[in-house]
Amino acid sequence: MKILYSHRIQSRDGQGVHLDALVAALRQAGHEVRLVGPPSYEAASLGGESRGIARLRRLLPRWAAELAELAYSVPAYLRLRRAAREFGPDAIYERYNLFFLSGAVLARRLGLPFLVEVNAPLAEERGRFGGLALPGLARWSERFVWRRATRVLPVTEVLAGHVAAAGVPRARIAVIPNGIELEEFPDPLPAPGGDPLVLGFVGFVRDWHGLDGVVRGIAAWQGPPALSLLVVGEGPARPGLEALARELGVADRVRFTGLAQREDVPGHVAGFDIALQPAAVPYASPLKVFEYMAAGRAIVAPDQPNLREVLADGRTALLFDPAAPGALWAAIGRLAADAGLRARLGAAARAEVLARDLTWAGNARRVVALLEGDAR
């Protein structure tokens, strides 16, 4: 099968991991995939952003920047159309982005199946966190793309509800969560189990992740055993967390790796005793959770619907009530005191990945099965 993959990703972050992994899995399964996206993506470094785009956002008023995003659909459409003429695809697959209409228009014009992968309700998300000058236009562009898709592929059932509320029939919605590359996580090593025990976190570090509470908890922890924190990643919250650790006298037990290359992440996670997801947006399918599961680590995460889609409290993780003060630390304390429980949860989490095929290869098979089913 020949798949034209359309995207508007500018930087090598979690989005890029998802894109690269799925494309690699499709190709490994014998399908031809042609990527069409911003030229800057190929040259982007890990964690980098197009300087031109960042400068444009700083200089333009918000409403003008949003119109520029929409206008970008025109040159993107021309690139996509040219690629379609050269490649002769059987389908167009697109990673959804706000104000990005190119794939929907071209797929309709060429009569091709059009699959849209959705990782967030961006009109709602940007309106809530980043601000939108043109919210009506944003909502219209979102509905335009989702409703014209042959299939919409949200990463969680929670997100599927957002898609259905936008007017997409449930029969055209297929949930495909994120996954992992199993070869990157061979049979997991036993957790270190040393003193201090290592609490670990992987990802871009933002204030809402709640790592400040983890640092405070380490300072207040009486033990035994002693606890430390390893953060595999970078982000705007790092300076504040390092300052807090110094203030509380635990700077020697809070460590940041900085930006980590993808190939280095499994080795870092292998050094965790307890893997943390202190907070999560309500519709996400966090990549780190699948990495923790594949590595066979004991996981602590919020008890919320999107995470319950992949984690079961007491079986593959300890889930805590995010609204209950002290609940996160009660879960951490329980695991810190019980090496057997850590081992059982980690083994069950790894088994869940295998049983449900929560891998990029599995996702590639699901995507192709949908395309083949629609073709019939």
PDB file of C-alpha atoms in Angstrom, residues 4-10 19 34-42 72 75-77 79-80 82-83 93-94 100 102:
ATOM      1  CA  LEU A   4       1.017   9.800   1.583  1.00  0.00           C
ATOM      2  CA  TYR A   5       1.707  11.116   5.102  1.00  0.00           C
ATOM      3  CA  SER A   6       0.856  14.803   5.539  1.00  0.00           C
ATOM      4  CA  HIS A   7       1.949  16.789   8.585  1.00  0.00           C
ATOM      5  CA  ARG A   8       2.853  20.262   9.835  1.00  0.00           C
ATOM      6  CA  ILE A   9       5.357  19.330  12.539  1.00  0.00           C
ATOM      7  CA  GLN A  10       8.205  21.804  12.953  1.00  0.00           C
ATOM      8  CA  LEU A  19       5.521  10.381  13.358  1.00  0.00           C
ATOM      9  CA  ARG A  34       6.007   9.388   1.423  1.00  0.00           C
ATOM     10  CA  LEU A  35       6.279  12.206   3.968  1.00  0.00           C
ATOM     11  CA  VAL A  36       5.117  15.682   3.042  1.00  0.00           C
ATOM     12  CA  GLY A  37       5.616  18.414   5.612  1.00  0.00           C
ATOM     13  CA  PRO A  38       7.582  21.578   6.390  1.00  0.00           C
ATOM     14  CA  PRO A  39      11.094  21.396   4.913  1.00  0.00           C
ATOM     15  CA  SER A  40      12.448  22.498   8.301  1.00  0.00           C
ATOM     16  CA  TYR A  41      11.354  19.212   9.899  1.00  0.00           C
ATOM     17  CA  GLU A  42      14.090  17.150   8.290  1.00  0.00           C
ATOM     18  CA  TYR A  72      -0.023  28.016   5.186  1.00  0.00           C
ATOM     19  CA  PRO A  75       1.523  26.132  -0.129  1.00  0.00           C
ATOM     20  CA  ALA A  76       1.167  22.923   1.868  1.00  0.00           C
ATOM     21  CA  TYR A  77      -1.667  21.857  -0.433  1.00  0.00           C
ATOM     22  CA  ARG A  79       3.320  20.465  -2.116  1.00  0.00           C
ATOM     23  CA  LEU A  80       0.942  17.667  -1.213  1.00  0.00           C
ATOM     24  CA  ARG A  82       2.633  17.582  -6.383  1.00  0.00           C
ATOM     25  CA  ALA A  83       3.684  14.643  -4.223  1.00  0.00           C
ATOM     26  CA  TYR A  93      -2.737   9.902   6.353  1.00  0.00           C
ATOM     27  CA  GLU A  94      -2.492  13.157   8.270  1.00  0.00           C
ATOM     28  CA  PHE A 100      -4.323  22.859   8.563  1.00  0.00           C
ATOM     29  CA  SER A 102      -4.500  20.658   2.981  1.00  0.00           C
TER      30      SER A 102
END
